[in-house]
Short mmCIF file of C-alpha atoms in Angstrom, two decimals:
data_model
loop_
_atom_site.label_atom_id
_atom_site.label_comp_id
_atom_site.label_asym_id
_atom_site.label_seq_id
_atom_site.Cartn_x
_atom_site.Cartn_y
_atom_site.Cartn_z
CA UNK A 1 73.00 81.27 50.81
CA UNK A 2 72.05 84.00 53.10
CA UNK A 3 72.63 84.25 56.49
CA UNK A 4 69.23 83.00 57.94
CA UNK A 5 69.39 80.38 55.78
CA UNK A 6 72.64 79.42 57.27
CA UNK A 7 71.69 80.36 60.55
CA UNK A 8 68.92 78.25 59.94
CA UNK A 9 70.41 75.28 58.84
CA UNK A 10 72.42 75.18 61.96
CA UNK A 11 69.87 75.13 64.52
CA UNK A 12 68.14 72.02 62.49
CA UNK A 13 71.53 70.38 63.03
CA UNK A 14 72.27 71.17 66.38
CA UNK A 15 68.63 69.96 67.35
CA UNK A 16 69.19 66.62 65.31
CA UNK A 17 72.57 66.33 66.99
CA UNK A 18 70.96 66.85 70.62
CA UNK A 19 67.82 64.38 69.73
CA UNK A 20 70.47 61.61 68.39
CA UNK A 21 72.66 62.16 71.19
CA UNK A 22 69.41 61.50 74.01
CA UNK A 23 68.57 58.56 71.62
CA UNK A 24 72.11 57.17 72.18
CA UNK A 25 71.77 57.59 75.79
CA UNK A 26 68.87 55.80 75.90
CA UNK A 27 69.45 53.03 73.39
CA UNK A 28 72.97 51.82 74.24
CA UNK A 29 73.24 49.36 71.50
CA UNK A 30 75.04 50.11 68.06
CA UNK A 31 73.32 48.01 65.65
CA UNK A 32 72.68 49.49 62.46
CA UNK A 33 68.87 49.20 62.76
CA UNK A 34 68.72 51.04 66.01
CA UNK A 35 71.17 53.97 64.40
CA UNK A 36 69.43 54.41 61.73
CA UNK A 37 66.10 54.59 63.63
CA UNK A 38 67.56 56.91 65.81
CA UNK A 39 68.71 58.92 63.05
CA UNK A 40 65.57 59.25 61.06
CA UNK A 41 63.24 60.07 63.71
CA UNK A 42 65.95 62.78 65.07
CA UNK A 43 65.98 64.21 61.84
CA UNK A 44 62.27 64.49 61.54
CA UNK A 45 62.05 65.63 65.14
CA UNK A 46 64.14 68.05 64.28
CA UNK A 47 62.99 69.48 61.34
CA UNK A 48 59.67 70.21 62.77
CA UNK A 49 60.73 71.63 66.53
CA UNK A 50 64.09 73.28 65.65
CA UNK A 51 62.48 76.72 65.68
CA UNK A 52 60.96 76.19 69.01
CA UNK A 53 64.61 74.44 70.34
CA UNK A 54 66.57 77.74 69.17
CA UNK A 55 64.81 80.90 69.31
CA UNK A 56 65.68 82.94 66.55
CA UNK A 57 66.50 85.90 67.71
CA UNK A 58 69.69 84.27 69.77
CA UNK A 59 72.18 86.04 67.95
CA UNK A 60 75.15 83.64 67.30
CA UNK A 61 76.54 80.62 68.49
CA UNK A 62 78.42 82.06 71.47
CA UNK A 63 75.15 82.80 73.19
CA UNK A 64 74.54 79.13 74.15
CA UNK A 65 77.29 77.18 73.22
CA UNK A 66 79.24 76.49 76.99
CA UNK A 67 82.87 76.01 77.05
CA UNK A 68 82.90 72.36 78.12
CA UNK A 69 86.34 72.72 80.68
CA UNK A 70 84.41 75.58 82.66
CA UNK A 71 81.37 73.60 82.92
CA UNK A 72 82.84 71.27 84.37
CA UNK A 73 84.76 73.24 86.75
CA UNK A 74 81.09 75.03 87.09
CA UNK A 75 79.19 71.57 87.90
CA UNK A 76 81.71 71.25 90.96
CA UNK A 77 81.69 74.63 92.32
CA UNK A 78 78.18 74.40 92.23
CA UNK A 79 77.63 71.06 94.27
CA UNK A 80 80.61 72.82 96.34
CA UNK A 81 77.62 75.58 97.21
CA UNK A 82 74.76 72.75 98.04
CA UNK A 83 76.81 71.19 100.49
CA UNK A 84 77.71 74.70 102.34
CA UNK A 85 74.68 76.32 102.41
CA UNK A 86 72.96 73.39 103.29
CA UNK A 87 75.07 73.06 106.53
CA UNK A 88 73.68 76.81 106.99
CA UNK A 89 70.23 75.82 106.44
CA UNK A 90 70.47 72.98 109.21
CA UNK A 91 71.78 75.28 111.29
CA UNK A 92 68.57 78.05 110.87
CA UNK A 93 66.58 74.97 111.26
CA UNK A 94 67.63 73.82 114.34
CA UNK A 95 68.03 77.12 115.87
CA UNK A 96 64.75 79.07 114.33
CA UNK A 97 66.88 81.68 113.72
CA UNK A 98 66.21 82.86 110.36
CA UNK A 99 65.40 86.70 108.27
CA UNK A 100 63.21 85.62 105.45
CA UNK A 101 62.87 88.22 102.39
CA UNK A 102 62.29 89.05 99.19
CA UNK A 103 64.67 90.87 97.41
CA UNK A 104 65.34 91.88 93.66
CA UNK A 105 67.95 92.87 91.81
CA UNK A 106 69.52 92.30 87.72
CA UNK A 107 71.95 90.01 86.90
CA UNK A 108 74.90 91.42 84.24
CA UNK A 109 74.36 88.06 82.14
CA UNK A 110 73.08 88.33 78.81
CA UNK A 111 71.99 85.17 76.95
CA UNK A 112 68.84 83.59 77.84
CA UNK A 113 70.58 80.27 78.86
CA UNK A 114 73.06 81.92 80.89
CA UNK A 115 70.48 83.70 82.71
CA UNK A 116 68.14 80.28 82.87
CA UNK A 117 70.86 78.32 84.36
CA UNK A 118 71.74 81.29 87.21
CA UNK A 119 67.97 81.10 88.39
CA UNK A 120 68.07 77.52 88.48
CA UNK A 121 71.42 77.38 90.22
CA UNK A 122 69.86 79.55 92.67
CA UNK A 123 67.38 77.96 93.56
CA UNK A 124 69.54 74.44 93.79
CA UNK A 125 71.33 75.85 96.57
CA UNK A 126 68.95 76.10 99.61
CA UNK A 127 68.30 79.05 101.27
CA UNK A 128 67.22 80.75 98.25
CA UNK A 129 64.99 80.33 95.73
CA UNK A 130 63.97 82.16 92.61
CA UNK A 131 60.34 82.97 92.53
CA UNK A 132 60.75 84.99 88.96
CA UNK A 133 62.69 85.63 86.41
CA UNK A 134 61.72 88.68 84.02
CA UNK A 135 64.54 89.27 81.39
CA UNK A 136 67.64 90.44 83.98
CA UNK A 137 64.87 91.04 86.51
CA UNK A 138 65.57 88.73 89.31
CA UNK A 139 62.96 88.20 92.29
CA UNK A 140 64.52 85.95 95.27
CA UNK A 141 62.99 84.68 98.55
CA UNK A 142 65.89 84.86 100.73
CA UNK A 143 66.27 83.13 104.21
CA UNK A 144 69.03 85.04 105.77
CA UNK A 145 68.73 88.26 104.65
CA UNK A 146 71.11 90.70 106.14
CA UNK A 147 70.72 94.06 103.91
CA UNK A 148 67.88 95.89 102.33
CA UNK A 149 69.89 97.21 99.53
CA UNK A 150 69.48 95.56 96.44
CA UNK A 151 72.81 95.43 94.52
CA UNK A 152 74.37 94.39 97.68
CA UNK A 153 71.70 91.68 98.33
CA UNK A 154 72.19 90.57 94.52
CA UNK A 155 76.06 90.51 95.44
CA UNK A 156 75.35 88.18 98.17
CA UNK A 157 73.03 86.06 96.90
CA UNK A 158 74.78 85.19 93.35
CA UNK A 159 77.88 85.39 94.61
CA UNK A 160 80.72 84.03 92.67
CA UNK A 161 78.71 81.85 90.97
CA UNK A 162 77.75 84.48 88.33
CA UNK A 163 81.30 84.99 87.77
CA UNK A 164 81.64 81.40 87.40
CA UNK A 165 78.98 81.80 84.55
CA UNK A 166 80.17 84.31 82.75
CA UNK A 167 83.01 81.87 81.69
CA UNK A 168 81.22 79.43 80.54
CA UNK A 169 78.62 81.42 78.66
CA UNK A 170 79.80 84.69 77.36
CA UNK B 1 89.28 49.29 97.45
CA UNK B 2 85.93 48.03 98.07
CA UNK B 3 86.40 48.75 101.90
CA UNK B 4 87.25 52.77 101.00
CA UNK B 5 84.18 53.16 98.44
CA UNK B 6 82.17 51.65 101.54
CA UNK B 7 83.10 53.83 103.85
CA UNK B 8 82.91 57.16 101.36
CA UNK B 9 79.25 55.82 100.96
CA UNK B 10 78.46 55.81 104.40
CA UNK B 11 79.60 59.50 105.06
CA UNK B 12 77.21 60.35 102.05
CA UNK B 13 74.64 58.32 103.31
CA UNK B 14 74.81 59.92 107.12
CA UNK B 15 74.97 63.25 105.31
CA UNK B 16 71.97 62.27 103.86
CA UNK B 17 70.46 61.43 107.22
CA UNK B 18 71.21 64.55 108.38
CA UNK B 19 69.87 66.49 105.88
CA UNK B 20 66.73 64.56 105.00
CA UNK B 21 66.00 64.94 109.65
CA UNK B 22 66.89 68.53 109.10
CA UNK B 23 64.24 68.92 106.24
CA UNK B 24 61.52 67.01 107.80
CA UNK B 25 61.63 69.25 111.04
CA UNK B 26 62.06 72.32 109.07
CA UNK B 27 58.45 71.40 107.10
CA UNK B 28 56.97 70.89 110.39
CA UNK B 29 58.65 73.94 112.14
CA UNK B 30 57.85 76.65 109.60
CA UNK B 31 54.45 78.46 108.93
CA UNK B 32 54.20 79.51 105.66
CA UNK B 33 54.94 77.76 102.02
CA UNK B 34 57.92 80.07 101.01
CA UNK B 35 60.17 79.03 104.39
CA UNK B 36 58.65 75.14 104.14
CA UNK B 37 60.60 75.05 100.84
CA UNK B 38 63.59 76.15 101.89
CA UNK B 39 63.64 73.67 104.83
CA UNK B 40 61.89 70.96 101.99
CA UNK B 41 65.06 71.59 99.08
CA UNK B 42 67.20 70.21 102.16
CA UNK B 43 65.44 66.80 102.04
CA UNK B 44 64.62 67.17 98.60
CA UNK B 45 67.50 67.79 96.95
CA UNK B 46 70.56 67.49 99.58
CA UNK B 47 69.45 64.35 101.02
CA UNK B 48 68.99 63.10 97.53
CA UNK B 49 71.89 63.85 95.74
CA UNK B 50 74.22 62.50 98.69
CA UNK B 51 72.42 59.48 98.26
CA UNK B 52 72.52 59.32 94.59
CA UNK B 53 76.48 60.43 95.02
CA UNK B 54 76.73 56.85 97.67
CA UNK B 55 74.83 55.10 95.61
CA UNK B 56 77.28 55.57 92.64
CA UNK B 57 80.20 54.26 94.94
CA UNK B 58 78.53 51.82 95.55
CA UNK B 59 77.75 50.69 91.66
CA UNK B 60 78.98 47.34 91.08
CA UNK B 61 79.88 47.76 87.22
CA UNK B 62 80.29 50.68 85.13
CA UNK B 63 76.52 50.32 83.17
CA UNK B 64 74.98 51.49 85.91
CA UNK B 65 77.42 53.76 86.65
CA UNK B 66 77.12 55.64 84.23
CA UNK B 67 72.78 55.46 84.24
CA UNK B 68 73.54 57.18 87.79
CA UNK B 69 76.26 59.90 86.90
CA UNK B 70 73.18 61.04 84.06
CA UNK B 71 70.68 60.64 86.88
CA UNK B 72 72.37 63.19 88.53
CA UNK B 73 72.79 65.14 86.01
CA UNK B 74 68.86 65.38 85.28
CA UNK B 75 68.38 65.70 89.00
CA UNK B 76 70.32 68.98 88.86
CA UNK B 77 67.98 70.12 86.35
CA UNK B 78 64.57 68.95 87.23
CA UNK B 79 65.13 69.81 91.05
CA UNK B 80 65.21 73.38 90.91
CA UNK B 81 63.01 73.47 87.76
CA UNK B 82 60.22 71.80 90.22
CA UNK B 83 61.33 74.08 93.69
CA UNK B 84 60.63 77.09 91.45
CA UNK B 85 57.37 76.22 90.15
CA UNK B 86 56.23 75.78 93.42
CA UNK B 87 57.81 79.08 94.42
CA UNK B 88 56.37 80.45 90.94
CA UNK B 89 52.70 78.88 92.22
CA UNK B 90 52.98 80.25 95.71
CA UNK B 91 54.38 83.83 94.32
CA UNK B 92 51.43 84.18 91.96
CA UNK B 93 48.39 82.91 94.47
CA UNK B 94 49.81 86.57 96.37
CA UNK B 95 50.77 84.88 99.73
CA UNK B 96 53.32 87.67 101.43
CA UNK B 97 56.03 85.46 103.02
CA UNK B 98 56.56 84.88 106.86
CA UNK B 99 57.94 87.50 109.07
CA UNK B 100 59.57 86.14 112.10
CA UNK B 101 58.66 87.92 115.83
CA UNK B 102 60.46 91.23 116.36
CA UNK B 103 62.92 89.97 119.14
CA UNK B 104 64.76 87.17 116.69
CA UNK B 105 65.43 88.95 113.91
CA UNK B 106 68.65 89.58 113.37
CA UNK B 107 68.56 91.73 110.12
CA UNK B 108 68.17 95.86 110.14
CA UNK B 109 65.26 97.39 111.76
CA UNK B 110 63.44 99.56 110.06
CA UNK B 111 60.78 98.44 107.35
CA UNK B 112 62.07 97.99 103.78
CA UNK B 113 58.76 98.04 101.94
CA UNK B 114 60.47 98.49 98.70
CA UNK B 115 61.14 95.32 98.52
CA UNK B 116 58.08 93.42 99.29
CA UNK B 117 55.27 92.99 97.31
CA UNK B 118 52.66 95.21 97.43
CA UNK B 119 49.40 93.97 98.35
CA UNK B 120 47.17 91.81 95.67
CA UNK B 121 44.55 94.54 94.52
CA UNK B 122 41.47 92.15 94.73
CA UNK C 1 78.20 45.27 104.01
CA UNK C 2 77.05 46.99 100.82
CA UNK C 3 74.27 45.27 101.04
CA UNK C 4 73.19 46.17 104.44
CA UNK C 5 74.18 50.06 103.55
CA UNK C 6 71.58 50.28 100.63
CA UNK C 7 68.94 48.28 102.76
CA UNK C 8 69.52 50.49 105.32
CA UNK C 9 69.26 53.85 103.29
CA UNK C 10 66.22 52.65 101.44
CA UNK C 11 64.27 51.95 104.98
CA UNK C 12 64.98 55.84 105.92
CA UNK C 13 63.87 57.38 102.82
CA UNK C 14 60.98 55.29 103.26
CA UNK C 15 60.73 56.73 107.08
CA UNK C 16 61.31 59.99 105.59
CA UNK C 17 58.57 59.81 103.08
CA UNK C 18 56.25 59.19 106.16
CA UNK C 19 56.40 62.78 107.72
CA UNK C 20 55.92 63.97 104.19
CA UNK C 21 53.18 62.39 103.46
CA UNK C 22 51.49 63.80 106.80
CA UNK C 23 52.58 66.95 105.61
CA UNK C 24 50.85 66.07 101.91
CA UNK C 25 47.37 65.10 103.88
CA UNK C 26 47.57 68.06 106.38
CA UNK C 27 48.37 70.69 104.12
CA UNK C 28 46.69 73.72 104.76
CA UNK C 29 47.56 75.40 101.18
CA UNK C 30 47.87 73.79 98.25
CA UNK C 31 51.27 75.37 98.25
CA UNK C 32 52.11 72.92 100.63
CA UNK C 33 50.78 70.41 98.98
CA UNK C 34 52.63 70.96 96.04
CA UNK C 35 56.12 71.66 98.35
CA UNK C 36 55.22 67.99 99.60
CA UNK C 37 54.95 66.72 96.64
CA UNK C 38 57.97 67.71 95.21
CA UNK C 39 59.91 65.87 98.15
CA UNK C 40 58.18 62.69 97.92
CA UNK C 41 59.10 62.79 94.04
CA UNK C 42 62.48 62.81 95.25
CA UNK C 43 62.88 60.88 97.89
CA UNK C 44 61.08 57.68 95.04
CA UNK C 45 63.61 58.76 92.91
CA UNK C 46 66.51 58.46 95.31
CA UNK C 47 64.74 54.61 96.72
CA UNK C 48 64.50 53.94 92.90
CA UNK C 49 68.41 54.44 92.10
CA UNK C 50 69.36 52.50 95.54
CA UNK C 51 67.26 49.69 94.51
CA UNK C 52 68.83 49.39 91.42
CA UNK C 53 72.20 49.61 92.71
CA UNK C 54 71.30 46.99 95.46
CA UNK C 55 69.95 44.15 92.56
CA UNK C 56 72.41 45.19 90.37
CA UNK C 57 70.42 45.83 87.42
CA UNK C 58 70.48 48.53 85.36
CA UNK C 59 67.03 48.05 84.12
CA UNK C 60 65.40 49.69 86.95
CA UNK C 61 67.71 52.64 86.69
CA UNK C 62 65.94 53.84 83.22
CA UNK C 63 62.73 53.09 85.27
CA UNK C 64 64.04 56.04 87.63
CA UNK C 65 65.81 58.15 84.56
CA UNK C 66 62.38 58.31 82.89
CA UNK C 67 60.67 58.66 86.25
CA UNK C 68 62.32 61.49 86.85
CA UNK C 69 61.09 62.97 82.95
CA UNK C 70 57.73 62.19 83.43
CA UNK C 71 57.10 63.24 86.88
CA UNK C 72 58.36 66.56 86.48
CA UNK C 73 55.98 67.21 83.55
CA UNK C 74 53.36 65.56 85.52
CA UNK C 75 54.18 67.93 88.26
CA UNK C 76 54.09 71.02 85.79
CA UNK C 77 50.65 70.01 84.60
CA UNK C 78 49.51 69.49 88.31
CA UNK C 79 50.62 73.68 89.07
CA UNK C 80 48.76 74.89 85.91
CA UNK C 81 45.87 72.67 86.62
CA UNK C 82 45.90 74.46 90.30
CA UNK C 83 46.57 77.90 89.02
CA UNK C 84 44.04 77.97 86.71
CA UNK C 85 41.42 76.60 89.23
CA UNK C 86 42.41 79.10 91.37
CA UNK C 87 42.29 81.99 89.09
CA UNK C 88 38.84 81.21 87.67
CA UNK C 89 37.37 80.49 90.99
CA UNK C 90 38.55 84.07 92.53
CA UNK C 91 37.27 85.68 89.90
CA UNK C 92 36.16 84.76 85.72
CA UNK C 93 39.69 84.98 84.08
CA UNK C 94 41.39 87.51 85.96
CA UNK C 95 44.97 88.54 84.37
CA UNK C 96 47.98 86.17 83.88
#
């Protein structure tokens, strides 16, 4: 077997494996005629969309497997974020008092996930929120923008939480 | 017991409160689409998660617990995934974001037209 | 108690959804519109999940689960249907 092939054969599993694991979710009975339902139509699901559910230029499994203990401890330090700059947010509400931007900088992540889940994480927390994302090309509307300069800006407005990232996705 | 989850639910549900007032006034108090979803995420996505994070105190057994801890879960997904294609919307229809008067600002001075957008060529 | 909590918070997301609404009718974008929108799908969610904490089944929870699924896409389709109106109307299939 060559590589691709191998490479190939794991994304079909991987995508079967996600589809049956949704169909558990949603089906929360064990009989053996709901498994095996399940099972067929995750395996035909998956045969056909599998190229479209991995793209096939993501190099190895590293690039989008997370490790599970970090992402946790990422799930909490983000909700951490929502609750903090939310308090901020009431606070520009109430007072007006507010420096709305847009600003753009890179982010140092690499895999497409990694960088998916940063712009949505963004965005989650209020105050700013991604309007694009072009490869490492970030473009943020910020509402309390202190700085014009954009590595700083990117320092501010990702924080720790690209840090946090970085551990769970390479 | 119950008396502790009932009381841990109420502080997420006046959090809520809070939040959802604090988004309302901000829709109403801001002119332009970018700042109006700022204020919006706070009742849209605050307001709603404390409730959904009450509402799973509150769960009476662990069936529906569990429906409600991968509630959230698709909340924190599909909540930002909607804020930014409004933001995406708003970004491409080339509306330049709200400045506000020259007295409150409370960032640096001088222009940084770098960083804006440059004008739709149309 | 319990009881009178998730009455409670289901009446204020309902008063919330009021305001929200307005702000759905007024809008004078349809960026607006759409930042309305996406509240009020949220907010249903959120009455959704009380409600079926409050009866106690779990039945109306995979109502809001799917809910959630189906109105994001619907919401999706609602922004391209709007961006492409808007494109071809400023000018016969501009760039994008």
């Amino acid at each position: 077997m060559r590589p691709e092939h191998i490479w190939n054969l794991t994304r079909f599993l991987l995508t079967t494996g996600a589809l049956f694991g949704v169909w558990l979710l949603f089906s929360p009975s064990l009989e053996p005629f709901s498994l095996g339902a399940g099972l067929i139509g995750s395996v035909l699901l998956g045969a056909l969309t599998y190229k479209e559910f991995i793209a096939q230029h993501d190099a190895s499994l590293g690039s989008f497997m997370p490790h599970p203990q970090w992402l946790v401890v990422f799930l909490g330090v983000l909700i951490f974020y929502l609750y903090q700059s939310s308090w901020k947010m009431l606070g520009a509400i109430l007072t007006g008092r507010a420096n709305p931007r847009i600003v753009h900088f890179r982010t140092r992540l690499r895999s497409d996930l990694a960088r998916m889940v940063l712009s949505n994480s963004i965005t989650f927390t209020p105050g700013t929120i991604t309007l694009d994302l072009n490869d490492d090309h970030l473009t943020v509307h910020w509402f309390f923008c202190n700085t014009s300069h954009a590595k700083l800006a990117g320092e501010t407005v990702k924080g720790r939480m690209e840090q946090h990232l970085r551990k769970v996705w390479l | 017991m119950m008396l502790v989850r009932e009381i841990l639910a109420l502080l997420f549900f006046a959090s809520a409160v809070v939040f959802g007032i604090g988004g309302v006034v901000g829709l109403f108090r801001f002119p332009d689409p970018y700042s109006r979803l700022q204020a919006g995420s706070l009742a849209g996505t605050t307001a709603v998660v404390s409730v959904f994070f009450g509402a799973l105190l509150l769960a009476p057994n662990w069936a529906i617990a569990a429906r409600i801890i991968v509630i959230i879960v698709f909340f924190l997904i599909s909540a930002p995934t909607g804020a930014h294609i409004v933001a995406r919307f708003t970004w491409n229809s080339g509306l330049d974001p709200w400045r506000p008067p020259l007295q409150k600002r409370s960032g640096p001075d001088e222009d940084t037209d770098e960083t804006e957008r440059p004008r739709r060529r149309r | 108690m319990t009881n009178l909590l998730l009455e409670g918070m289901q009446w204020v997301l309902v008063a919330f959804s009021v305001p929200t609404l307005v702000r759905l009718l007024l809008g004078p974008t349809a960026a607006d519109r759409l930042v309305a929108l996406n509240i009020l799908s949220g907010l249903a969610l959120g009455f959704l999940v009380l409600r079926g904490v409050q009866e106690g089944r779990a039945l109306y929870l995979d109502v809001a689960l799917v809910y959630d699924i189906f109105g994001f896409l619907g919401f999706l389709a609602i922004a391209r249907f709007l961006k492409d109106r808007m494109t071809d109307e400023s000018q016969g299939g501009e760039e994008e």
